[in-house]
XYZ file of C-alpha atoms in Angstrom:
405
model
C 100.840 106.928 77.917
C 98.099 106.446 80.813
C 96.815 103.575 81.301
C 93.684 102.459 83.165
C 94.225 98.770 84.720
C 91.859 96.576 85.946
C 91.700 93.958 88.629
C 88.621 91.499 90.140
C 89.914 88.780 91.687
C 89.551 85.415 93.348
C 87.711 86.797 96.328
C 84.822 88.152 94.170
C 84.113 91.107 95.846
C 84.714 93.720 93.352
C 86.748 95.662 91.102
C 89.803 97.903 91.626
C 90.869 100.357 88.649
C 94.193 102.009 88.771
C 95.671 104.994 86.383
C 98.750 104.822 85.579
C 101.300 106.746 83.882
C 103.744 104.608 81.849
C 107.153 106.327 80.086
C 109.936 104.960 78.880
C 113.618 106.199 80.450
C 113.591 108.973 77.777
C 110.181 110.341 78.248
C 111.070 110.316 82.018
C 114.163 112.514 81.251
C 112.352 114.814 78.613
C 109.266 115.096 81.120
C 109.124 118.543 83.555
C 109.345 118.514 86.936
C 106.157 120.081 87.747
C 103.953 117.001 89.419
C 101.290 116.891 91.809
C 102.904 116.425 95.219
C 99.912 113.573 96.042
C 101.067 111.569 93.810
C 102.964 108.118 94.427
C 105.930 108.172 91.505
C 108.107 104.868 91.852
C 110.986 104.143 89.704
C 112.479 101.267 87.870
C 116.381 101.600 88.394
C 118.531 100.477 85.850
C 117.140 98.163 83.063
C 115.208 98.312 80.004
C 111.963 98.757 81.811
C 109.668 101.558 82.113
C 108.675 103.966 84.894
C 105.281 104.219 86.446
C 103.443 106.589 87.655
C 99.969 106.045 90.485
C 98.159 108.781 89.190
C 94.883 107.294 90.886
C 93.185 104.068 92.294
C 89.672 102.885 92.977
C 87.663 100.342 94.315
C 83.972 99.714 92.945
C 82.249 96.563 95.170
C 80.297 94.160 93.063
C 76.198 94.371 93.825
C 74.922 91.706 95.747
C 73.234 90.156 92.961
C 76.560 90.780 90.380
C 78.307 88.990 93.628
C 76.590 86.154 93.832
C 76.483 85.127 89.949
C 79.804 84.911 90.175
C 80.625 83.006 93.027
C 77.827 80.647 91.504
C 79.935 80.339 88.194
C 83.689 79.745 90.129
C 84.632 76.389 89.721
C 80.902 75.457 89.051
C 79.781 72.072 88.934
C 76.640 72.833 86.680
C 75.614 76.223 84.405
C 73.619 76.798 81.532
C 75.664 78.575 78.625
C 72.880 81.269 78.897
C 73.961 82.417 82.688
C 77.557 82.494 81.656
C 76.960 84.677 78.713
C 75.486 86.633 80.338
C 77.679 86.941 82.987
C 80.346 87.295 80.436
C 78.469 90.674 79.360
C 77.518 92.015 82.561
C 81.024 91.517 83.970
C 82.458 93.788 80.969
C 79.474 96.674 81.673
C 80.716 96.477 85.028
C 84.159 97.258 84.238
C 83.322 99.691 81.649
C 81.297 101.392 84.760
C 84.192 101.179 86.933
C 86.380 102.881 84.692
C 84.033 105.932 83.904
C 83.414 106.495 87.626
C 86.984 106.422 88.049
C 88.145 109.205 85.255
C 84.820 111.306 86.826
C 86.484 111.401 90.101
C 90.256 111.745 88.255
C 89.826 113.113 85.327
C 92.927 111.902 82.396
C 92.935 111.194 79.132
C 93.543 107.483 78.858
C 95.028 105.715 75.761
C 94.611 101.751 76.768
C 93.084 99.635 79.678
C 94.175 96.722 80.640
C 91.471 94.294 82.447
C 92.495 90.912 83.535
C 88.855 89.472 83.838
C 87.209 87.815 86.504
C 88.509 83.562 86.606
C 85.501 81.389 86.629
C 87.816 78.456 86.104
C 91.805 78.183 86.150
C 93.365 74.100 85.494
C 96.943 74.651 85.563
C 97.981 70.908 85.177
C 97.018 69.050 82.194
C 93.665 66.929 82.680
C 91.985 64.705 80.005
C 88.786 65.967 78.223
C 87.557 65.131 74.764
C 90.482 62.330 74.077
C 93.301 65.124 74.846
C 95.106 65.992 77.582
C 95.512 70.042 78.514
C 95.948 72.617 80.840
C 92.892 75.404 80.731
C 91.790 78.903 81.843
C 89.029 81.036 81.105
C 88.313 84.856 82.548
C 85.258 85.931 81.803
C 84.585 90.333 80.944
C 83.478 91.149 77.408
C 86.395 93.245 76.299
C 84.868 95.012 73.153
C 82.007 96.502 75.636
C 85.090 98.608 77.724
C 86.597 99.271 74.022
C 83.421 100.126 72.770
C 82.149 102.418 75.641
C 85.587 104.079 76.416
C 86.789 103.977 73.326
C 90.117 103.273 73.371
C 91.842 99.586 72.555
C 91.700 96.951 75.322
C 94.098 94.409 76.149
C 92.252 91.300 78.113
C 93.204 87.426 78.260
C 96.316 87.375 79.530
C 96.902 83.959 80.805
C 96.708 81.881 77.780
C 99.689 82.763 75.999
C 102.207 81.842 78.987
C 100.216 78.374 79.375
C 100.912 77.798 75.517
C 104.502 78.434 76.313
C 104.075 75.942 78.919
C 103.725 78.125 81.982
C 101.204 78.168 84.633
C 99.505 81.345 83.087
C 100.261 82.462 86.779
C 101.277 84.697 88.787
C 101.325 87.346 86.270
C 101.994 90.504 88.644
C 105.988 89.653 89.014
C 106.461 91.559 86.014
C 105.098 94.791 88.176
C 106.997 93.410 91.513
C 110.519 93.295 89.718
C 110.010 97.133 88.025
C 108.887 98.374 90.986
C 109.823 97.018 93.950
C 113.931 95.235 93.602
C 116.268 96.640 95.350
C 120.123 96.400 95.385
C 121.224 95.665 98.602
C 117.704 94.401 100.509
C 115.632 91.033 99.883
C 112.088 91.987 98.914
C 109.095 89.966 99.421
C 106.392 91.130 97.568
C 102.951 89.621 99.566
C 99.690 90.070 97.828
C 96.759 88.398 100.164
C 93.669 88.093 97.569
C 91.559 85.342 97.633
C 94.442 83.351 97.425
C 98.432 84.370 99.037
C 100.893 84.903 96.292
C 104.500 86.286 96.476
C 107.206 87.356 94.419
C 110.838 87.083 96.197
C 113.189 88.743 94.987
C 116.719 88.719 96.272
C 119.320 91.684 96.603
C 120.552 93.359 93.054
C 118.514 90.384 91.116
C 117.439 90.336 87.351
C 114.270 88.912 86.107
C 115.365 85.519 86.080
C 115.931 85.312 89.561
C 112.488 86.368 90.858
C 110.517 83.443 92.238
C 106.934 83.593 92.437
C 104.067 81.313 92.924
C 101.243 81.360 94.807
C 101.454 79.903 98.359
C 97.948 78.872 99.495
C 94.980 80.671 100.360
C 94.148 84.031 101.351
C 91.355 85.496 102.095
C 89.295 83.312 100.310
C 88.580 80.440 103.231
C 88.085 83.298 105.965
C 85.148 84.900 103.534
C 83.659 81.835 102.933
C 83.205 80.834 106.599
C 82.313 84.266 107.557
C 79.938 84.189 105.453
C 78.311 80.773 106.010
C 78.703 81.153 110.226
C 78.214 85.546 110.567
C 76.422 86.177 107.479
C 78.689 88.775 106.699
C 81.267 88.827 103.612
C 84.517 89.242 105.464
C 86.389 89.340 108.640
C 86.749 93.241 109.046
C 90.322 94.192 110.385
C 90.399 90.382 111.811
C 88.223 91.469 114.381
C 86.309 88.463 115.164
C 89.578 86.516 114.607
C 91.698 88.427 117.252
C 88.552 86.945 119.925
C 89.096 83.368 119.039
C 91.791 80.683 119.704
C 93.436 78.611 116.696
C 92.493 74.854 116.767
C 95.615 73.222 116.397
C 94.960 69.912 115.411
C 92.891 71.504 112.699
C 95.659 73.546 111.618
C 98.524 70.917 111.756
C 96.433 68.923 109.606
C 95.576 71.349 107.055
C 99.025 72.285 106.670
C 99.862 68.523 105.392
C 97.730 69.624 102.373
C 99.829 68.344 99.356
C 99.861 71.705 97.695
C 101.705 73.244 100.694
C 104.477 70.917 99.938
C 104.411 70.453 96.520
C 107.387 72.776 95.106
C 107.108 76.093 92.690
C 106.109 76.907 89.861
C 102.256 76.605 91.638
C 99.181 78.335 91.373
C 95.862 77.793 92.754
C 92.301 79.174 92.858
C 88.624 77.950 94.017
C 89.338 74.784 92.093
C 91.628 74.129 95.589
C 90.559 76.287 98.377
C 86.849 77.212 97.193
C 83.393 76.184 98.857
C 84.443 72.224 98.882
C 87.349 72.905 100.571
C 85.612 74.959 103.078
C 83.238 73.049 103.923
C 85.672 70.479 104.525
C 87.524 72.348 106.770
C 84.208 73.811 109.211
C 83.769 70.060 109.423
C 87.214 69.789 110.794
C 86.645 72.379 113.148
C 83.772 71.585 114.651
C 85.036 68.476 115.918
C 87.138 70.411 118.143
C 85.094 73.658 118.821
C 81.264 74.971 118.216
C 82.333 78.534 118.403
C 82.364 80.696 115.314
C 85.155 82.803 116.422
C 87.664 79.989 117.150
C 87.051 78.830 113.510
C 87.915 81.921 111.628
C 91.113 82.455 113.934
C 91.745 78.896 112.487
C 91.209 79.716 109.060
C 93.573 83.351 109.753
C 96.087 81.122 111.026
C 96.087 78.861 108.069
C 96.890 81.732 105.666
C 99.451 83.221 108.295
C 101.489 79.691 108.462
C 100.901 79.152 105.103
C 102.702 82.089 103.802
C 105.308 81.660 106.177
C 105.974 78.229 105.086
C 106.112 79.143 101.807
C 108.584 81.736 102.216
C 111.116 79.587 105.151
C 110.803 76.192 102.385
C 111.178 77.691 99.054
C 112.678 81.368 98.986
C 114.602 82.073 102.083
C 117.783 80.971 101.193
C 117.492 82.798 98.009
C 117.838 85.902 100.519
C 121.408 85.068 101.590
C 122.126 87.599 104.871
C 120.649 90.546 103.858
C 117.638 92.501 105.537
C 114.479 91.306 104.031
C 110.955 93.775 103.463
C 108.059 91.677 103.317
C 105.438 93.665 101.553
C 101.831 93.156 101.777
C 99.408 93.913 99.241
C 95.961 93.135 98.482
C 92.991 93.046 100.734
C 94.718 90.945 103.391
C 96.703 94.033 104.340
C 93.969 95.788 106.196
C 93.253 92.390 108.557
C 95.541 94.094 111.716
C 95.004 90.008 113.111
C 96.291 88.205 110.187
C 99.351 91.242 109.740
C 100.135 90.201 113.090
C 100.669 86.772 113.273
C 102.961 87.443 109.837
C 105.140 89.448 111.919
C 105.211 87.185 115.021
C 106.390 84.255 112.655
C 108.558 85.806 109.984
C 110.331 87.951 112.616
C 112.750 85.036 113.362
C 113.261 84.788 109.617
C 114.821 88.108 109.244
C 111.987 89.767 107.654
C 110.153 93.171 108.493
C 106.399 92.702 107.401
C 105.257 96.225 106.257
C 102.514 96.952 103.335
C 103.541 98.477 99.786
C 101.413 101.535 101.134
C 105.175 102.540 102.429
C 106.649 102.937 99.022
C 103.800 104.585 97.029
C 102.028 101.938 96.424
C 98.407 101.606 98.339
C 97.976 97.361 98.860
C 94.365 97.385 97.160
C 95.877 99.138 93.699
C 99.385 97.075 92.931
C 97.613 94.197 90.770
C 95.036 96.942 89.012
C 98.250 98.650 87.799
C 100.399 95.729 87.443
C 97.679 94.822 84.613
C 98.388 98.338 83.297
C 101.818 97.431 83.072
C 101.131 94.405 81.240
C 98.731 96.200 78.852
C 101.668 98.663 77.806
C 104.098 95.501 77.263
C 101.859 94.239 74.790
C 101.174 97.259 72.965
C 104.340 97.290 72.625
C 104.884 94.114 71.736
C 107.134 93.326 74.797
C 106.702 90.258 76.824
C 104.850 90.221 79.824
C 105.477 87.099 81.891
C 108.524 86.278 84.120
C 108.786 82.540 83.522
C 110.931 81.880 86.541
C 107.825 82.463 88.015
C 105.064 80.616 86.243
C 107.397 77.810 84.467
C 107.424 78.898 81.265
C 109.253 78.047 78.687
C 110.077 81.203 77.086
C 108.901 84.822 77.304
C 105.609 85.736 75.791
C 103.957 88.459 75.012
C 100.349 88.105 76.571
C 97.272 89.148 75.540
C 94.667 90.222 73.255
C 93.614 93.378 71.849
C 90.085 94.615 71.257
C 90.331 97.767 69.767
C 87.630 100.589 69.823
């Protein structure tokens, strides 16, 4: 079965679409040898699972105007139910673009998408509202316009049903990490940098149950945001601008007291902790210290750099025992050479070699478009699709629901 995934995430820049080829162990065996050389095959080793196949990626960049509704609806304040319906729709004609443009350039025949939606608002923890107290989520992306225009069934929604089973209804990509990615005798780290820093660890030879995964702080999300408000530009490009300044450290050592950097796993956050309040906070910080732009965003790199690192020496190492340890970066932070630096420089003494999924088959900007292919094909199949070591669920679930054409 192929399977088109799709991914916009927390840094609301766009939309990545990744084909993938998913077979069971005995279509894998039955299967001819006769494939494309260009293409990035990765196996799951021994285990129920099944195999996947890269047959393509892509990356389609919101529009300005497309951009800036929905950083306007991300942890909102105030909205009128008209602007996020109709975000709601546009969202789900821009995936159903997305996915066209994609099978014009790579032409397959493709049997189910999977589309996580874009998160306007995730509350992990319960909060009161309405005389109850509850944990929420909501991605918005009109499923039945990608069924409709591509015709072929769409799984959407994922996060619900492992926050009903009392999970964090994140992260949701360890399901991908742990197929692809274990191996028997090294540690793996497996690094996305989105909007916000996530990893799944996984230790030497592990099952499922032993992957921990949670989301570590931010990512790229604070160095957008003040390179946008300062340069007028939407990101730091290869660090550039970064790799001229000079970290504040006060600024840094403070930041790093945050609560959530502490505050043990199962965790997951979004906009709702490191959004446009948060970053405004922390320009105020800096500029107490320093007017210039550039030692700012190297502040805001570093943050994510330590951050991760953190992360990784207070909750995971140990997990690692002595073996060698690949730390695998993924996502959009795997291009900034300044940020990939200072991740080397500090997990070095750690035992870890920092390298990008790029060396295994797997290009960094399409591992969570096809990890929600992979989750798609679980719930076809009515398989679950959330590790709960990972998000603190209770049980397994299968996730998801299904539009069909």
């Amino acid at each position: 079965m192929i399977v088109a995934g799709i991914m916009s995430g927390t840094s609301g820049d766009g939309i990545d679409v990744s084909l993938v080829r998913v077979q069971t162990r005995n279509q894998t065996r039955n299967q001819t040898r006769n494939q494309p050389r260009n293409q990035a095959r990765i196996r799951e080793g021994k285990g129920e699972y099944p195999r996947l196949t890269l047959l393509a990626h892509e990356a389609f960049p919101y529009s300005p105007g497309l951009r800036k509704a929905v950083l306007a609806a991300m942890n909102a304040k105030s909205t009128s139910t008209a602007e996020l319906a109709r975000l709601n729709w546009r969202l789900g004609l821009a995936y159903a673009e997305a996915v066209k443009a994609t099978l014009e350039r790579h032409p397959a025949k493709i049997a189910l998408i999977g589309c996580h939606g874009q998160t306007l608002y995730h509350q992990a923890a319960a909060q009161p509202y309405a005389g109850l107290k509850f944990a929420c989520t909501w991605q918005a992306g009109e499923a039945s316009i990608l069924a409709g225009n591509l015709g072929v069934p769409v799984v959407s929604n994922f996060r619900p049903a492992d926050m009903v089973a009392g999970g964090q209804g994140a992260p949701l990509v360890p399901l991908l990490d742990f197929v692809l990615f274990r191996h028997p005798k090294r540690g793996r780290v497996l690094q996305n940098i989105g909007g916000i820093a996530n990893f799944s660890a996984i230790p030497p030879n592990a099952n499922a149950a032993q992957v921990l995964a949670f989301d570590c702080g931010p990512g790229n999300m604070l160095i957008d945001a003040l390179m946008l408000e300062l340069y007028g530009k939407p990101m730091d490009a290869s660090g550039a601008i970064a790799a001229t300044g000079t970290a504040l450290q006060p600024v840094l050592d403070k930041a790093l007291r945050e609560r959530f950097f502490r505050q043990p796993p199962p965790k997951t956050a979004g906009r709702e902790q490191f959004g446009r309040e948060y970053a405004a906070k922390f320009l105020a910080d800096c500029r107490k210290f320093s007017r210039r732009r550039q030692d700012i965003i190297a502040t805001a790199t570093a943050l994510t750099a330590h951050s991760i690192t953190g992360a990784y020496a207070r909750f995971a190492a140990s997990q690692m025992g002595n073996t060698p340890v690949d730390f695998l970066v993924s996502g959009g932070g795997a291009r900034n050479l300044t940020l990939i630096q200072q991740l080397t420089e500090l997990l070095k003494p750690l035992g870890c070699r920092v390298t990008s999924t790029d060396a295994l088959g797997m290009p960094a900007e399409a591992k969570e478009a096809a990890a929600f292919a992979l989750l798609a094909w679980q719930t076809w199949h009515h398989r679950p699709g959330n590790v709960p070591s990972a998000t603190g669920a209770a049980r397994p679930a299968i996730l998801g629901q299904v539009t069909y054409a």
